[in-house]
Amino acid sequence: MNNLLTVRIQDKMTSFSKGQRLIAKYILEHYDKVAFMTAARLGATVGVSESTVVRFATEIGYTGYPELQQAMQEMIRNKLTSVQRMEVTANRIGENDILDSVFNQDIDIIRRTMEETSHENFYKAADAIASARKIYILGARSSLALATFLSYYMHLLFENVLLVQSTSEGEIFEQMIRIDENDVVIGISFPRYSRKAVKAMNFARKRGAKVVAITDSNLSPLAEPADYLLLARSDIASIVDSLCAPLSLINALIVTIALKKSNEVKKVFQNLEDIWDEYGVYEKVDEHKSEPTI
């Protein structure tokens, strides 16, 4: 657990009331669960009032319970095991409808991403990508789906795009051996962070390439080597990684770059449409065709 929070609690332990000591003990022993509890639920769990929980948060130096909760979420971002994730997910949903709960969580994640993403970093990253000689895209584990999606559209916009295959560290460096200051690498990783992605980003930075990181927090290990940090929230307490916010961010990045290169992109897409029509790539749907009778 975060040493600062531990120190805060231990420094104040002798001055806590009986109820506050119960809260402190529960947090120290079950911080992974408390990080996603409301103040009211934490109070009910340990047998104190919601107001006692709120006073506890301010007593140890936070502006309120939300700030204490956020501190706990940040510190466990890369520590929750799959089993803990399942337990937290079940506790959060409780008796609520699962489908509605997941939709609402994703809506909240996208809203928070809109509030926290730096517009300045976003547009500077888009400029760097648009002017790069070669674009390297790297995403490991569940983030590979995001990297593949981004790579597909970047290939339509640019000639020199490489989706780095992250099967082993040796192969990653072999694929990136020619990277230099004329290139851009886009690294994507969310908790639990890929060690290979972090090493690849550091390698690119040392070679002078521009580094774009798409991740979830300033505390992410991808943040340090990044020239442009694009933050997208993910649901770290879900059984599966919620990637709706980073996917939305990537969509915006693709659209921004396409509009910057609109004249070139129009020609490319026109050529593609001609090829798709000539070779029957897509099934044509006749909207005026009558429905078959049964």
mmCIF file with all atom_site columns, C-alpha atoms in Angstrom, residues 8 12 55-64 67-68:
data_model
loop_
_atom_site.group_PDB
_atom_site.id
_atom_site.type_symbol
_atom_site.label_atom_id
_atom_site.label_alt_id
_atom_site.label_comp_id
_atom_site.label_asym_id
_atom_site.label_entity_id
_atom_site.label_seq_id
_atom_site.pdbx_PDB_ins_code
_atom_site.Cartn_x
_atom_site.Cartn_y
_atom_site.Cartn_z
_atom_site.occupancy
_atom_site.B_iso_or_equiv
_atom_site.pdbx_formal_charge
_atom_site.auth_seq_id
_atom_site.auth_comp_id
_atom_site.auth_asym_id
_atom_site.auth_atom_id
_atom_site.pdbx_PDB_model_num
ATOM 1  C CA . ARG A 1 8  ? -0.619  9.270  7.647  1.00 0.00 ? 8  ARG A CA 1
ATOM 2  C CA . LYS A 1 12 ? -2.603  9.667  13.735 1.00 0.00 ? 12 LYS A CA 1
ATOM 3  C CA . ARG A 1 55 ? -14.108 13.042 9.334  1.00 0.00 ? 55 ARG A CA 1
ATOM 4  C CA . PHE A 1 56 ? -11.504 10.254 9.237  1.00 0.00 ? 56 PHE A CA 1
ATOM 5  C CA . ALA A 1 57 ? -10.481 11.296 5.713  1.00 0.00 ? 57 ALA A CA 1
ATOM 6  C CA . THR A 1 58 ? -10.030 14.924 6.734  1.00 0.00 ? 58 THR A CA 1
ATOM 7  C CA . GLU A 1 59 ? -8.258  13.897 9.950  1.00 0.00 ? 59 GLU A CA 1
ATOM 8  C CA . ILE A 1 60 ? -5.451  12.232 7.964  1.00 0.00 ? 60 ILE A CA 1
ATOM 9  C CA . GLY A 1 61 ? -5.035  15.220 5.650  1.00 0.00 ? 61 GLY A CA 1
ATOM 10 C CA . TYR A 1 62 ? -7.403  14.753 2.721  1.00 0.00 ? 62 TYR A CA 1
ATOM 11 C CA . THR A 1 63 ? -10.015 17.303 1.638  1.00 0.00 ? 63 THR A CA 1
ATOM 12 C CA . GLY A 1 64 ? -12.689 14.636 1.935  1.00 0.00 ? 64 GLY A CA 1
ATOM 13 C CA . GLU A 1 67 ? -9.737  12.338 -2.329 1.00 0.00 ? 67 GLU A CA 1
ATOM 14 C CA . LEU A 1 68 ? -8.844  9.511  0.070  1.00 0.00 ? 68 LEU A CA 1
#
